[in-house]
C-alpha atoms as one frame of an Amber mdcrd trajectory, in Angstrom:
protein
  -2.067 -44.811  67.402  -4.300 -45.990  65.072  -1.552 -47.972  62.220  -0.126
 -49.565  65.758  -4.053 -50.416  67.425  -3.868 -51.951  64.174  -0.030 -54.113
  64.773  -1.148 -55.401  67.800  -4.429 -56.715  67.188  -2.063 -58.225  64.078
   0.481 -60.264  67.289  -2.571 -60.853  69.262  -4.203 -63.195  66.569  -0.725
 -64.161  66.165  -0.417 -65.604  69.331  -3.570 -65.633  71.505  -5.684 -67.296
  68.594  -8.914 -66.012  67.867 -12.104 -65.407  70.270 -14.737 -69.107  69.682
 -15.743 -68.100  66.560 -19.833 -68.455  66.822 -23.292 -67.331  65.018 -21.243
 -67.907  61.097 -22.246 -66.537  58.653 -25.492 -64.477  60.029 -21.790 -62.319
  62.919 -20.290 -62.430  59.277 -23.006 -60.952  56.978 -23.634 -58.162  60.270
 -20.018 -57.304  60.981 -20.296 -57.014  56.670 -23.330 -55.171  56.754 -21.815
 -52.117  60.368 -18.556 -51.551  58.535 -20.686 -50.562  55.123 -22.685 -48.553
  56.671 -19.519 -46.990  58.362 -17.871 -46.412  55.484 -21.370 -44.289  53.846
 -24.675 -46.447  53.539 -25.058 -48.396  50.651 -26.988 -45.989  48.650 -23.286
 -44.245  48.583 -21.344 -47.163  48.233 -23.207 -48.636  44.901 -22.609 -45.428
  43.196 -18.936 -45.113  43.084 -18.034 -47.356  39.511 -14.937 -46.426  39.326
 -12.212 -43.842  41.922  -8.143 -43.128  41.194  -6.037 -42.371  44.250  -3.237
 -40.068  43.565  -0.280 -39.195  46.185   2.791 -40.301  47.089   5.030 -43.929
  48.314   7.908 -44.666  50.412   9.086 -48.516  49.838  11.671 -50.594  51.049
  13.418 -52.376  48.770  16.666 -54.477  50.289  19.193 -51.596  51.477  17.656
 -49.065  48.975  14.335 -46.138  50.493  12.401 -45.676  47.424  10.050 -43.122
  46.754   8.188 -41.289  44.511   4.513 -40.539  42.829   1.411 -43.195  42.569
  -1.193 -43.173  40.596  -4.271 -46.014  41.716  -6.953 -46.218  39.448  -9.769
 -48.747  39.549 -12.905 -48.579  36.922 -15.619 -51.315  38.022 -15.938 -54.471
  37.114 -12.608 -55.612  35.358 -10.706 -52.256  35.564  -6.906 -51.587  37.657
  -3.769 -49.674  36.413  -1.143 -48.992  39.521   1.309 -46.203  37.887   5.258
 -45.428  39.686   7.350 -43.610  38.985  10.776 -42.717  41.000  13.770 -41.542
  40.784  16.733 -43.841  42.556  19.902 -42.004  41.369  20.975 -38.901  39.660
  18.418 -37.949  37.431  17.607 -41.266  36.609  12.889 -41.761  36.146  11.595
 -44.547  36.466   7.678 -45.084  35.448   5.836 -48.627  36.122   2.755 -49.891
  35.418   0.661 -52.605  37.014  -2.781 -53.724  36.202  -5.428 -55.414  34.772
  -8.456 -55.232  31.879 -10.642 -57.136  31.386  -8.798 -60.796  30.365  -5.362
 -58.537  29.494  -2.175 -57.911  31.784  -0.777 -54.311  31.831   2.637 -54.264
  32.532   4.899 -51.665  31.879   7.991 -49.462  32.524  10.733 -47.455  31.397
  13.368 -45.875  32.177  13.675 -41.689  31.384  17.197 -40.275  31.597  20.618
 -41.625  33.410  21.418 -42.913  30.882  21.515 -45.793  28.020  23.419 -49.103
  31.126  20.747 -48.103  33.571  19.069 -51.688  34.198  15.503 -52.783  36.125
  14.053 -55.806  37.007  11.460 -56.819  38.941  11.455 -60.146  39.759  10.444
 -63.564  37.016   6.573 -63.529  36.453   5.078 -66.746  36.207   7.006 -68.629
  35.062   5.286 -71.776  32.727   2.884 -72.929  30.242   0.498 -71.367  33.165
   2.760 -68.383  33.156  -0.446 -65.813  31.215  -2.990 -67.258  33.127  -1.467
 -67.122  36.599  -0.584 -63.116  35.702  -3.410 -62.079  35.325  -4.866 -64.311
  38.069  -2.724 -62.613  40.530  -3.514 -58.552  38.677  -6.778 -60.015  39.794
  -6.675 -61.349  42.966  -4.782 -57.593  43.807  -7.631 -55.586  42.106 -10.276
 -58.020  44.421  -8.130 -56.999  47.216  -8.147 -52.917  46.854 -11.863 -53.070
  45.932 -12.522 -55.546  48.754 -10.053 -53.058  50.859 -12.129 -49.039  49.564
 -14.875 -50.036  49.461 -16.183 -53.466  49.704 -17.436 -55.153  47.584 -15.031
 -57.321  44.549 -15.818 -57.439  40.668 -17.950 -60.784  39.480 -14.956 -62.364
  37.910 -13.637 -62.514  42.282 -16.778 -63.927  43.867 -16.618 -64.204  47.590
 -17.670 -66.726  50.456 -17.851 -65.233  53.506 -17.595 -66.336  57.336 -17.089
 -65.141  60.399 -13.310 -65.713  61.940 -13.775 -64.237  65.820 -12.395 -61.511
  67.431  -8.835 -59.932  67.632  -7.978 -58.091  71.418  -5.920 -56.177  72.365
  -5.045 -53.206  75.427  -5.871 -50.823  72.434  -8.542 -52.123  70.568 -11.179
 -55.199  69.626 -11.883 -55.984  65.983 -13.518 -57.864  64.336 -12.290 -60.921
  61.926 -14.109 -61.703  58.161 -12.150 -64.564  56.412 -13.213 -63.658  53.094
 -12.502 -66.681  50.281 -12.945 -66.553  46.068 -11.955 -68.715  43.633  -8.422
 -70.927  43.655  -6.105 -70.021  46.276  -7.384 -66.482  47.388  -8.031 -66.386
  50.439  -7.942 -63.463  53.255  -8.249 -61.714  56.061 -10.716 -57.997  56.994
  -9.728 -56.951  60.235 -12.393 -54.445  61.181 -12.157 -51.580  64.540 -15.403
 -52.786  66.855 -15.940 -49.031  68.216 -16.283 -47.473  64.030 -16.092 -50.433
  61.971 -14.065 -49.518  59.461 -11.927 -51.970  58.293  -8.384 -51.589  59.645
  -6.470 -54.294  58.279  -6.158 -57.166  55.639  -4.053 -59.748  55.901  -3.085
 -62.035  53.039  -0.562 -64.891  51.268   0.987 -63.087  48.208   4.195 -63.065
  46.004   7.082 -60.032  47.912   7.830 -57.824  45.952  11.134 -57.065  44.156
  13.514 -54.536  42.515  16.322 -54.493  41.118  18.332 -51.334  39.685  21.510
 -51.897  37.961  23.575 -49.396  35.514  26.754 -50.103  33.941  29.498 -47.644
  32.229  30.419 -47.425  28.123  29.277 -50.785  26.745  31.031 -53.333  28.369
  28.484 -55.644  29.033  26.272 -56.020  32.222  27.380 -57.380  34.538  26.306
 -61.329  35.229  23.915 -60.385  38.686  21.998 -58.601  35.773  20.857 -61.048
  32.940  17.411 -62.383  31.885  16.087 -64.938  34.534  18.277 -64.722  37.500
  16.274 -63.742  39.811  14.816 -67.062  41.356  11.083 -67.341  42.117   9.591
 -64.909  44.420   8.700 -66.248  48.083   5.283 -66.384  49.027   5.682 -64.957
  52.178   2.803 -63.260  54.906   2.164 -60.046  53.436  -0.990 -56.833  56.380
  -2.178 -54.476  54.184  -2.879 -51.530  56.786  -6.381 -48.269  56.999  -5.887
 -45.680  58.642  -6.545 -41.556  57.775 -10.172 -41.595  56.726 -11.464 -38.948
  55.396 -14.980 -38.219  53.221 -14.920 -37.961  49.360 -18.463 -37.346  48.330
 -20.596 -39.479  50.937 -17.854 -41.853  50.917 -15.996 -42.292  53.912 -11.915
 -43.178  52.462  -8.381 -44.591  54.196  -5.756 -41.945  52.226  -2.704 -43.615
  54.318  -2.618 -47.288  53.580   0.880 -48.692  54.098   1.919 -52.231  53.861
   3.770 -55.623  55.908   5.377 -58.580  54.090   6.489 -60.774  55.858   6.788
 -59.507  59.249   8.311 -56.362  58.148   7.656 -52.459  57.203   7.833 -52.586
  53.882   5.563 -50.055  51.713   3.694 -46.597  52.724   0.799 -44.703  50.544
  -0.124 -41.716  51.492  -3.089 -40.486  48.485  -3.480 -36.603  48.898  -6.492
 -36.978  46.516  -8.796 -38.939  45.515 -11.874 -38.684  43.147 -14.535 -41.050
  42.553 -16.372 -42.225  39.319 -13.628 -39.832  37.418 -13.927 -39.401  34.030
 -11.643 -42.117  32.547  -8.856 -40.714  29.337  -9.690 -43.908  26.809  -6.522
 -45.106  26.557  -5.908 -44.963  30.119  -7.088 -49.019  30.856  -4.662 -50.128
  27.753  -1.248 -51.527  26.520   2.106 -49.495  26.046
């Protein structure tokens, strides 16, 4: 029901527009202060220097519906790692890692089982002379969005300016809207429930994720469509991240269910069964694999 309300709020904002924008940055500061109090207060939130969220996910990829296990590790101020494992077919297990450690991007994938003919391909990384720098910016932006959505904080590498974005209204309720802008083209909108003051949704523009799983038999060449680099650049679309099922963890209210909509279509759901605050990470957790 709460996710439905958020979706209706988003539609109301899109088609009905915001209520009059007033009070500016002072209003934004007030809404953020209310939200931090609703999540446990500054005292508890400021103690959070890291967290580890583990659970399951489901994802729509073209005509495939994928599912598996997911862990997101966050260590402030500049480390985050997202680890996924799935079994797309047979006994093959695919493990994918994406993240950032300071100035270093942490991409990695491997296939366990499935035979030598299985090929797993993600969308192409940013190309050109600025490719590595763009990949780093993308991962830092992902980390900033995640930290902001769960903890209402951002790393020093992504300082943000907040302004009041008005009010979104639907039959099921209302939400306060905050616009956030950072370095370069980083921008997003935060939606806060007017009753609970908790974050309901994060809306932003981003690249649509893609993945292709292919197999080939024998020693023959892979299909023509599996030539590296043949996937076109990803489209930049509207993305919404919905947050609900808040539960207390060491005095902090954290969402245990996240769902993502890409270009207006449901794309991903994450259900966290365990969230630990300030865990002791292994020394190589955020190291290249």
